[in-house]
Short mmCIF file of C-alpha atoms in Angstrom, two decimals:
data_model
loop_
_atom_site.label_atom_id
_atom_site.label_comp_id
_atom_site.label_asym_id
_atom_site.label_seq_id
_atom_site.Cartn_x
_atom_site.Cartn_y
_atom_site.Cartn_z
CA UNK A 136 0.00 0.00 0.00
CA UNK A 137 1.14 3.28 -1.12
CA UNK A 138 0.53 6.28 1.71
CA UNK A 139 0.12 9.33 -0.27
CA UNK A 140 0.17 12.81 1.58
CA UNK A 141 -3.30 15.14 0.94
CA UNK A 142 -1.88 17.04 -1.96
CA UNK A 143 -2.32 20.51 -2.41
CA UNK A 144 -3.83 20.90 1.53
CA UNK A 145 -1.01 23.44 2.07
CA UNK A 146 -1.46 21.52 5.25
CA UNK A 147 1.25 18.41 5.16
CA UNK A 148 4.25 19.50 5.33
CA UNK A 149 6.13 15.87 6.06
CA UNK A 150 6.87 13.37 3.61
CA UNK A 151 4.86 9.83 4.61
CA UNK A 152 7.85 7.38 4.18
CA UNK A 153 6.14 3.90 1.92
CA UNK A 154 8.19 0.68 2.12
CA UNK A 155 10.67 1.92 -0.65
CA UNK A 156 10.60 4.80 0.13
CA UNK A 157 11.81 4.36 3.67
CA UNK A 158 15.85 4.97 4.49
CA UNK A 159 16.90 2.17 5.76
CA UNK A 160 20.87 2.94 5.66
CA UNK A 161 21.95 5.77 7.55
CA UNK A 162 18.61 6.63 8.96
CA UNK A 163 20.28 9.27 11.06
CA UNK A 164 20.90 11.05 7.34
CA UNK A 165 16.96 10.77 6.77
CA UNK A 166 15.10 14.20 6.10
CA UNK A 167 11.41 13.98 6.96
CA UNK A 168 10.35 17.60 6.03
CA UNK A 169 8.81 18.34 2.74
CA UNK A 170 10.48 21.65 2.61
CA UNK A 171 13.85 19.58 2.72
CA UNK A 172 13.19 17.65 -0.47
CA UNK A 173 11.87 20.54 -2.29
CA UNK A 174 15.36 22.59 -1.10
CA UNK A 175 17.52 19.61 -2.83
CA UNK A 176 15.23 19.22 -5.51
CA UNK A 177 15.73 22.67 -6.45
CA UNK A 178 19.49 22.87 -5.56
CA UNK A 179 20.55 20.14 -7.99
CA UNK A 180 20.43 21.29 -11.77
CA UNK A 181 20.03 17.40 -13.37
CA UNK A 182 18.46 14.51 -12.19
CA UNK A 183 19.48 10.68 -13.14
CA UNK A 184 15.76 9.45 -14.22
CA UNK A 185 15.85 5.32 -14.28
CA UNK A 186 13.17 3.07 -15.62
CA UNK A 187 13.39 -0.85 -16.65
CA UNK A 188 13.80 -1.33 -20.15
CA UNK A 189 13.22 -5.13 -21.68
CA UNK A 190 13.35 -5.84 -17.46
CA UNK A 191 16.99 -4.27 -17.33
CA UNK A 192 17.57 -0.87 -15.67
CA UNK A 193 18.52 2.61 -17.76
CA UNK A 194 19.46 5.09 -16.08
CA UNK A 195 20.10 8.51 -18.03
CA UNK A 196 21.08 12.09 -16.51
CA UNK A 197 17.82 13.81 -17.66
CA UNK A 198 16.85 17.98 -17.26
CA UNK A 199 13.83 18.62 -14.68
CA UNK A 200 12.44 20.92 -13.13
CA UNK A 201 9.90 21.49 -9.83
CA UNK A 202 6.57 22.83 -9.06
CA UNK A 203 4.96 22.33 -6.25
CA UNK A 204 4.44 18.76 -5.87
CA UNK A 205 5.16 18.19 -9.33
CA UNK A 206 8.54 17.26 -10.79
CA UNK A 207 8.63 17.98 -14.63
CA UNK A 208 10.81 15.32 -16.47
CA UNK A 209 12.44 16.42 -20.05
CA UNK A 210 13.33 15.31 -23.24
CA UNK A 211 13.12 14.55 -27.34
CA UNK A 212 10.32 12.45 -28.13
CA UNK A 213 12.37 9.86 -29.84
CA UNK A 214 14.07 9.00 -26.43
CA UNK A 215 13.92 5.09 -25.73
CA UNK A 216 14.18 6.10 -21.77
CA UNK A 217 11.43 8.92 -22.15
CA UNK A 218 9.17 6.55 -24.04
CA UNK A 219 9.25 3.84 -21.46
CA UNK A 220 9.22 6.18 -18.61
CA UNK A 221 5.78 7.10 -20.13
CA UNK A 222 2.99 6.16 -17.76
CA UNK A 223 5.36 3.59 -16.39
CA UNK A 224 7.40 2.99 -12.59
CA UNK A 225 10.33 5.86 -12.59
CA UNK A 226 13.10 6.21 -9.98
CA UNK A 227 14.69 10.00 -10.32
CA UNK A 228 17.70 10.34 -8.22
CA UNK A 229 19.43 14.03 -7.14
CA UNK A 230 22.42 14.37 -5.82
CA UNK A 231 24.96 16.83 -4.30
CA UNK A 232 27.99 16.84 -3.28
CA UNK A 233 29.36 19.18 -0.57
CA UNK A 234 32.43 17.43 0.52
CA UNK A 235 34.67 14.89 1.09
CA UNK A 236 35.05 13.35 4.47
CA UNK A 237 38.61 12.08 5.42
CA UNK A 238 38.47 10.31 8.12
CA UNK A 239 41.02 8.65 9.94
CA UNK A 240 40.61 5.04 9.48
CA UNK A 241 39.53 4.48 5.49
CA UNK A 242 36.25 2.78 6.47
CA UNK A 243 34.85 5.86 7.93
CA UNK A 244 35.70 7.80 4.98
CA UNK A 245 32.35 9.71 3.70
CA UNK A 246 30.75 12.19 1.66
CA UNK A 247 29.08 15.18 2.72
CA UNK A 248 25.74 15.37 -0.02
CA UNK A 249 22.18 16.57 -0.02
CA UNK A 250 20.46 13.39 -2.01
CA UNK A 251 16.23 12.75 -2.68
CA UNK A 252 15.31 10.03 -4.34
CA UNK A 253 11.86 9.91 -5.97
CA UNK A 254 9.35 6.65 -6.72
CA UNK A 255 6.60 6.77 -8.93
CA UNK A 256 4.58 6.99 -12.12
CA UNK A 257 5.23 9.20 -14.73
CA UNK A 258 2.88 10.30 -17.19
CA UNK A 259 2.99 12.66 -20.45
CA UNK A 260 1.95 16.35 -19.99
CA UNK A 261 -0.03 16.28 -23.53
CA UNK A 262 -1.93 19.67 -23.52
CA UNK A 263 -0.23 22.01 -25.45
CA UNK A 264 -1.19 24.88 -22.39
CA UNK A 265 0.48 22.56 -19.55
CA UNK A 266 2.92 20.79 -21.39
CA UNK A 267 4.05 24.93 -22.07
CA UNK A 268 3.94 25.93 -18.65
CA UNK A 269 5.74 22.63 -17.97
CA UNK A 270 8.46 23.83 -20.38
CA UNK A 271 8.72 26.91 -18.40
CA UNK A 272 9.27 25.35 -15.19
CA UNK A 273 12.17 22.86 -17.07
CA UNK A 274 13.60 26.26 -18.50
CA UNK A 275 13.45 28.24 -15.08
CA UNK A 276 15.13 25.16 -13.31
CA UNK A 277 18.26 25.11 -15.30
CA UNK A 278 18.17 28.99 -16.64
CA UNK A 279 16.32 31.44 -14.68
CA UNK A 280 14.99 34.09 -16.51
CA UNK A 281 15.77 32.81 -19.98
CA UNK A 282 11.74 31.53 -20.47
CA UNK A 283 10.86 35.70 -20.58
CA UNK A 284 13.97 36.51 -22.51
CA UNK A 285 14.33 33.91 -25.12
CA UNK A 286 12.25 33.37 -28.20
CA UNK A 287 9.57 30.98 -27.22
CA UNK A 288 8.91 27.30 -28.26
CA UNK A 289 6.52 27.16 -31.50
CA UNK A 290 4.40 24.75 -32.37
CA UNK A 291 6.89 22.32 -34.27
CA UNK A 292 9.39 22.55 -31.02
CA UNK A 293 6.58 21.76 -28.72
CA UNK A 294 5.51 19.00 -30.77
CA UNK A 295 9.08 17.58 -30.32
CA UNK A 296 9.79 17.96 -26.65
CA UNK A 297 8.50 15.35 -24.39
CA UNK A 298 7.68 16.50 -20.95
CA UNK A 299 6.76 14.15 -18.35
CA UNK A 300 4.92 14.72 -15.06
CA UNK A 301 6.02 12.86 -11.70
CA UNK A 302 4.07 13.01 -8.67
CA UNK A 303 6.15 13.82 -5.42
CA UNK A 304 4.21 11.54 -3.23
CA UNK A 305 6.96 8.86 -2.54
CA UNK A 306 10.36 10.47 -1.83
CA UNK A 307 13.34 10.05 0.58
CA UNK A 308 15.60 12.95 1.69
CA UNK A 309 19.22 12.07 2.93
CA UNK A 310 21.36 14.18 3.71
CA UNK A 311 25.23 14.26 5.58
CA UNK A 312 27.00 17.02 6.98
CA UNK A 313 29.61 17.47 9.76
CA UNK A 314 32.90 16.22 10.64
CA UNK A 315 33.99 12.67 10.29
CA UNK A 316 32.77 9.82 12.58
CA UNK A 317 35.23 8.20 13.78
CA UNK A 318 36.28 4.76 16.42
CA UNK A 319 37.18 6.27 19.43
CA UNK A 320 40.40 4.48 19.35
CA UNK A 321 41.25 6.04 16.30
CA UNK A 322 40.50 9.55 17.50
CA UNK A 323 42.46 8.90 20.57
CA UNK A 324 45.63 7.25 18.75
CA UNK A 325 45.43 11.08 17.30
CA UNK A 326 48.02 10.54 14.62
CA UNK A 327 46.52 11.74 11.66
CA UNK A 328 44.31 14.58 10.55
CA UNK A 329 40.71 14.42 9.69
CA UNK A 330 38.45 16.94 8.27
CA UNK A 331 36.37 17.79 5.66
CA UNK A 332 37.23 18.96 1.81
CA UNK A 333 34.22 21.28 1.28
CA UNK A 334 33.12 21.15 -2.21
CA UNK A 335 31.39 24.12 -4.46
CA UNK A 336 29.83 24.39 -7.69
CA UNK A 337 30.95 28.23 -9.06
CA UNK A 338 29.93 29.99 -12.09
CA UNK A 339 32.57 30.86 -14.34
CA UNK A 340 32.79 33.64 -16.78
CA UNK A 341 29.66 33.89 -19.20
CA UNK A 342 31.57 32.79 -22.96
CA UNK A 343 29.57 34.81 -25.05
CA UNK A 344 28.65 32.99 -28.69
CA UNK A 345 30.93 33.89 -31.81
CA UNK A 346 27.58 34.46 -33.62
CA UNK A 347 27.17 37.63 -31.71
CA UNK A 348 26.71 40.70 -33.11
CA UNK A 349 29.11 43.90 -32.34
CA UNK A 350 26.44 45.46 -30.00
CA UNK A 351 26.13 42.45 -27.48
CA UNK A 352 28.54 43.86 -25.31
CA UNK A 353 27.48 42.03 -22.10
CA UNK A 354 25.34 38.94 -20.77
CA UNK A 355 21.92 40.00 -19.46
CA UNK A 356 21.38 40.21 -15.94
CA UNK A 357 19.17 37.11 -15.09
CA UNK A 358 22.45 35.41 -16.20
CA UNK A 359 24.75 38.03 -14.44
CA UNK A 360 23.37 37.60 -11.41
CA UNK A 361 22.91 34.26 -11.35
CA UNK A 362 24.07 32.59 -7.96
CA UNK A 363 24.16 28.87 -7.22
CA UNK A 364 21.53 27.32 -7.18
CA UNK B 224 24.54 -10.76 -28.68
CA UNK B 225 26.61 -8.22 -26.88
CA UNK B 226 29.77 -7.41 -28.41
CA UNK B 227 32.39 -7.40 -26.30
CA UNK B 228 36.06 -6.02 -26.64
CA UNK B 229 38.71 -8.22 -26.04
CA UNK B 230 39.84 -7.43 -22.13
CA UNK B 231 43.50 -6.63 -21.29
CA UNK B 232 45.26 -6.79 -24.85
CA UNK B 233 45.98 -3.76 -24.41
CA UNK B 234 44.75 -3.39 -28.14
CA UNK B 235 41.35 -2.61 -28.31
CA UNK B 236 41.16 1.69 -27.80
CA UNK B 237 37.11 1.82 -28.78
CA UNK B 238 34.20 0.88 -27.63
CA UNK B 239 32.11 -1.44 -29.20
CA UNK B 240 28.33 -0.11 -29.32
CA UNK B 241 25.89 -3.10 -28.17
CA UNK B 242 22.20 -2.25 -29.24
CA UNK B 243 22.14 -1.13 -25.63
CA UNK B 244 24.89 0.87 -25.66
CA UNK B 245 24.52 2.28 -28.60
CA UNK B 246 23.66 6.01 -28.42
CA UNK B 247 20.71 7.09 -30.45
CA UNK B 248 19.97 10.76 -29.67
CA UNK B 249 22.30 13.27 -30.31
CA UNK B 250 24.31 11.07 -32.01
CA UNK B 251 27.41 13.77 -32.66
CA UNK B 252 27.53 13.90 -29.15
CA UNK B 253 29.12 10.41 -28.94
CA UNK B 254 32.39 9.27 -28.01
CA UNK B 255 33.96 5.99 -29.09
CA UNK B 256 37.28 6.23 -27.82
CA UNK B 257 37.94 3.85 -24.77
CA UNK B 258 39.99 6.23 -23.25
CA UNK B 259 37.66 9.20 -23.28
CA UNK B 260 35.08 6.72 -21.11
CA UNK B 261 37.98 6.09 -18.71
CA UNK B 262 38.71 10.27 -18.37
CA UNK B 263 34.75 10.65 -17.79
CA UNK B 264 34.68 8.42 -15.22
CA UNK B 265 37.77 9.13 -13.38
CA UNK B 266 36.58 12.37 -12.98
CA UNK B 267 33.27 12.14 -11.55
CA UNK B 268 32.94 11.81 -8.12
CA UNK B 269 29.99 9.81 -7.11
CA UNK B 270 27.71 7.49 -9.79
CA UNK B 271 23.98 6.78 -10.06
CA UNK B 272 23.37 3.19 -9.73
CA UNK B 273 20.30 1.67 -10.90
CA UNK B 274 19.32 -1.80 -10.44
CA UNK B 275 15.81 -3.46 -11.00
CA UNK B 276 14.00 -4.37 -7.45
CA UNK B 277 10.65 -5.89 -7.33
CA UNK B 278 9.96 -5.24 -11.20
CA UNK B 279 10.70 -1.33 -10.91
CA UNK B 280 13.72 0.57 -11.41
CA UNK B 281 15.54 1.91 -8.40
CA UNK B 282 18.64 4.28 -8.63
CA UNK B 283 20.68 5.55 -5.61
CA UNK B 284 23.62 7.39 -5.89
CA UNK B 285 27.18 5.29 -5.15
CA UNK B 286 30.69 5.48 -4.50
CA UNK B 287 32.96 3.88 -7.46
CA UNK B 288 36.73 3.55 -8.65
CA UNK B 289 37.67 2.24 -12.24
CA UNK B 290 41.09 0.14 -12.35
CA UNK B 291 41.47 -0.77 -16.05
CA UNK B 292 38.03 -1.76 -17.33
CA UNK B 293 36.81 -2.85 -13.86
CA UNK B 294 34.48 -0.92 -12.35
CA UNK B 295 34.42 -1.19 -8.71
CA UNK B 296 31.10 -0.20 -6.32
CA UNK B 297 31.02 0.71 -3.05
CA UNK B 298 28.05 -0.05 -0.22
CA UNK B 299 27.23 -1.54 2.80
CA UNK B 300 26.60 -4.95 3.19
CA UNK B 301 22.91 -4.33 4.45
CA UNK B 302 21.84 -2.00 1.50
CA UNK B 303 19.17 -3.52 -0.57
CA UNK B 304 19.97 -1.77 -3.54
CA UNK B 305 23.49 -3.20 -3.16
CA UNK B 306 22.07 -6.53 -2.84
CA UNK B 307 19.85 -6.16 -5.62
CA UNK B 308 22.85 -5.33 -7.67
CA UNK B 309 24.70 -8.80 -6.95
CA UNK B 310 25.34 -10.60 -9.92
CA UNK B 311 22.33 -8.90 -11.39
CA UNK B 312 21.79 -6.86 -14.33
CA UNK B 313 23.17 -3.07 -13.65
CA UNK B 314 23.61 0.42 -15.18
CA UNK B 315 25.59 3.13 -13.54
CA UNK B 316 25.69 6.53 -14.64
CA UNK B 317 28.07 9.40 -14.11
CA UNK B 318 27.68 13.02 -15.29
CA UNK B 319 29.63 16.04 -14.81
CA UNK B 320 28.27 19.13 -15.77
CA UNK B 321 30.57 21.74 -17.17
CA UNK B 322 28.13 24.43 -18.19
CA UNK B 323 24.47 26.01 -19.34
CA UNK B 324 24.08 26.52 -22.89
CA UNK B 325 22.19 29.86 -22.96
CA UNK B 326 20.46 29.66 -26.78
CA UNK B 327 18.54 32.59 -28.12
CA UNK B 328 15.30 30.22 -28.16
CA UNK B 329 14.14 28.62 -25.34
CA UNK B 330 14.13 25.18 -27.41
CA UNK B 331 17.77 25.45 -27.78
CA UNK B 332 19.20 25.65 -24.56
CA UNK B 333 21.36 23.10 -23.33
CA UNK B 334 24.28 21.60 -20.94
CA UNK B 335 27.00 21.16 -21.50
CA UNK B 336 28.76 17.58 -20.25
CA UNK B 337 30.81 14.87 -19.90
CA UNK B 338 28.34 11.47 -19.19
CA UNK B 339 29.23 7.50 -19.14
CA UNK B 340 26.66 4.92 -18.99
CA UNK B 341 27.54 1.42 -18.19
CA UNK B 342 25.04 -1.88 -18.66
CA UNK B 343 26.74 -5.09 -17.15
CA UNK B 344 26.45 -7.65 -14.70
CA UNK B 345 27.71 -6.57 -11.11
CA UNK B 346 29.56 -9.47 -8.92
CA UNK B 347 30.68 -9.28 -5.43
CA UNK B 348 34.17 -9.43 -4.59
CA UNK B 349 34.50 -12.14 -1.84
CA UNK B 350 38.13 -12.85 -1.97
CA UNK B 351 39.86 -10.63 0.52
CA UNK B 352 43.04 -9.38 -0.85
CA UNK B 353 40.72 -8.89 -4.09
CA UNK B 354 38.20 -7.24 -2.00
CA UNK B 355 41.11 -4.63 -0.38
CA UNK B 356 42.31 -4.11 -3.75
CA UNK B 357 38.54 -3.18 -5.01
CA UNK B 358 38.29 -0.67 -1.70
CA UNK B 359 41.74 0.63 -2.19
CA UNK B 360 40.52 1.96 -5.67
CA UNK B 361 37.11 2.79 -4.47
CA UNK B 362 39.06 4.80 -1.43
CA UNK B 363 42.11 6.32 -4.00
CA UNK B 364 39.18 7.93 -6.43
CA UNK B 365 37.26 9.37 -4.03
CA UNK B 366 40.11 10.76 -1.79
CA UNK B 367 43.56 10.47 -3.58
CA UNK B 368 46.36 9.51 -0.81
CA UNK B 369 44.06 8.54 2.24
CA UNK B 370 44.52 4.77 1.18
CA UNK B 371 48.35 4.94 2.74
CA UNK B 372 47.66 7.79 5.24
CA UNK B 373 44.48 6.11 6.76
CA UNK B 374 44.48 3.37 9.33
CA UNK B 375 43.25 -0.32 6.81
CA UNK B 376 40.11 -1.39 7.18
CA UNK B 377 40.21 -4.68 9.92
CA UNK B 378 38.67 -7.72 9.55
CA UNK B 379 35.29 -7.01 10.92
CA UNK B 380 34.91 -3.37 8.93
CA UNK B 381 35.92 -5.66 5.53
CA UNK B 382 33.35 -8.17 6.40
CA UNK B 383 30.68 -4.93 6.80
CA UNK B 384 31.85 -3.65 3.24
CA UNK B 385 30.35 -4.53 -0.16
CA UNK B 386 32.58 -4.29 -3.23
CA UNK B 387 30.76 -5.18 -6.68
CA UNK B 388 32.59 -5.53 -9.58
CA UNK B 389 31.37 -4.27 -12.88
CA UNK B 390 32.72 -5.18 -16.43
CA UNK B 391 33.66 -1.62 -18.46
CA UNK B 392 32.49 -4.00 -21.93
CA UNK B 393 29.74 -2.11 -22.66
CA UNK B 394 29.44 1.27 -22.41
CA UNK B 395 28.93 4.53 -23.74
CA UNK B 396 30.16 8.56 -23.59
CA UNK B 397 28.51 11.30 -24.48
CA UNK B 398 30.45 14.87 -24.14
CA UNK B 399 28.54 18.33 -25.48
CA UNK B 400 30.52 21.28 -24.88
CA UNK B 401 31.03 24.48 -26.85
CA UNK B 402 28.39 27.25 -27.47
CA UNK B 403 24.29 27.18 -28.31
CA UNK B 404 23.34 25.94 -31.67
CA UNK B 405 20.58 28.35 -32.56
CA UNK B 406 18.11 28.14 -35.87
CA UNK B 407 19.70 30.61 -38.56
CA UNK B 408 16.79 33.22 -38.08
CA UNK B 409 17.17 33.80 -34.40
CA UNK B 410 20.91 33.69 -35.22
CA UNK B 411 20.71 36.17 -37.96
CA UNK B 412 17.68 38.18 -36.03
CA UNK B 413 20.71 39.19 -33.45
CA UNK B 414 18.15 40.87 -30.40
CA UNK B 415 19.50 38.32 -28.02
CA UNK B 416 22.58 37.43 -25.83
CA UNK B 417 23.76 33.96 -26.35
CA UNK B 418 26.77 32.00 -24.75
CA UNK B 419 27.61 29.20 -22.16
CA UNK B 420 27.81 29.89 -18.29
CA UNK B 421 30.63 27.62 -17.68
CA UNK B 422 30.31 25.72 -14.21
CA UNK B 423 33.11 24.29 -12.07
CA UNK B 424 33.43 22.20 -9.13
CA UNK B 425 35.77 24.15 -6.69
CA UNK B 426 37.41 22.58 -3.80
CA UNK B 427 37.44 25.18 -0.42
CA UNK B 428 39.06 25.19 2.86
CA UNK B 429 39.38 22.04 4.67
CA UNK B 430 37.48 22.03 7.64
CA UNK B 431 39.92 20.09 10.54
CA UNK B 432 37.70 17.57 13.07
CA UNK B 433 36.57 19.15 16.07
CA UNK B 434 38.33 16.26 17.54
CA UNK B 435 41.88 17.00 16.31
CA UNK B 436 44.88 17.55 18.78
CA UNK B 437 46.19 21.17 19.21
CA UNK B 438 49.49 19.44 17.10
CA UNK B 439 47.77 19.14 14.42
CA UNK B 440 48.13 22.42 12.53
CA UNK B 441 47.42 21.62 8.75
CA UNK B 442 46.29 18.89 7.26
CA UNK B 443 48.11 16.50 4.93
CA UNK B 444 49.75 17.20 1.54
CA UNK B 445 47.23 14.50 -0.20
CA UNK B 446 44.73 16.81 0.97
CA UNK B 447 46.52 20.19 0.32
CA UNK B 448 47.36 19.80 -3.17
CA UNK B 449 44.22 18.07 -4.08
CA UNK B 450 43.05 19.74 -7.61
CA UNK B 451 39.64 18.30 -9.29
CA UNK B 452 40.28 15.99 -10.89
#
């Protein structure tokens, strides 16, 4: 039996853990507050969408996007992995990383990471006015402020963009922070450092297209300003 | 029939596309080189690994290490995904973004990447020595140097460890970098700003253990010098 929050209540505000969607490693890691998984959802710029193909898995890094309890899945409409992710079982993974953990003893080496992993069904957004405002949510996601700013899809482009819907009723949050955990013999011996590597995604300098005209002499500001995420 | 390259000749440089392998969209983004899969994985940090459980796909994201064309995974012996994933059908993923493609039409915009996929059959290492091996690799990719710095894993954390192995036979790379490709019009219509906003993992500070002695006042050369990858 799949528990599924009240959607749309504005009223539950904790995810309702189902059988796979329960932690069971590192339950100390597990996140039970919706806000949580929305936070890494929209941290994390691509997610790795997997589905069972001739009853092997696929997995395939795959541009989404969220709104509200909604997570908008992308791609061509001659994908094999968008095709059979069509009103079939999905798994989307997001994932990342903050730092490495060096421990003192190699078994209690870690990562520091902000992960949600989502179960369910996804199904094809097929009218032209959602599947639109799903393409704006996709855009927004990876390129705020380029859905006002940019010439928008026409007809042929929609017709050739698949965009999936996925219900965020089943989801997991885990995430690790903090120092290392280490034996206490090991942090008593106190012969070698331990610490944490912190790890950063940073913009770099916008690398403006040789197709340019003269009088483009600088990036807009939605992608000026742009801070991660 | 999946193709597979001869192992350890030492001769065969490409990959062999297997109908699964074989990549179908955005076909000029495809690598065949051997050695261009080995760069893309060495330098991703953390995989997606996706195994089938209970007739629907599940994908988690996973420690690795490549030596040669083995693939090694890292998880705890109690994971069910891990489980799942012994001497069962796999596919691991690993993705590094290195930018957003900024197009002048919204239909256009894009990543750019380096991404590996792997299919195979995962096995568990149960030989010992072969199993250290597997976690020195797993331990060496994630944090270079802490395999000879760090205290071994003992006989009970070795027996707690899972390492899978996973064949590199059949795989492919995808790698998109360089700026938007926009249709001619919007090219030659010139009203917007197009370009890539490159993106870069950046390594900061290391954060020493609460835990440390007052005698420890840096940390470690493998650790100071670290550059990604």
């Amino acid at each position: 039996v799949v528990r599924r929050p009240a959607r749309h209540s504005g009223r539950v505000t904790t995810l309702s853990p189902t059988p796979r969607s329960t932690v069971r490693r590192g339950k100390e890691r597990a996140r039970t507050e919706r806000e949580e998984l929305y936070a890494v959802l929209d941290a994390v710029l691509v997610c790795h969408l997997a589905v069972v193909l001739d009853g092997r898995p696929l997995v395939l890094p795959t541009g989404f996007g969220r709104d509200g309890d909604t997570l908008y899945l992308h791609g061509s409409t001659g994908a094999a992995s968008l095709r059979t992710a069509t009103a079939a079982p999905v798994c989307v993974a997001v994932t990342e990383l903050d730092g490495i953990v060096y421990a003192r003893s190699v078994f209690h080496h870690s990562v520091n990471y902000r992960s949600a992993v989502v179960h369910g069904m996804a199904h094809p957004v097929t009218d032209d006015e959602q599947k639109l405002h799903g393409l704006r949510v996709l855009t927004e996601h990876l390129a705020p402020g380029s859905w006002d700013y940019c010439r928008p899809p026409d007809r042929r482009e929609l017709a050739a963009t698949t965009v999936l819907a996925l219900d965020l009723a089943e989801a997991s949050v885990k995430i690790r922070g903090g120092p290392p955990v280490d034996d206490d013999e090991d942090v008593a011996d106190d012969t070698r450092w331990a610490g944490v590597l912190p790890l950063a995604r940073t913009w770099g300098t916008p690398e403006p297209c040789p197709q340019l005209g003269p009088h483009h002499t600088a990036p807009p500001p939605h992608l000026t300003t742009r801070t991660h995420p």
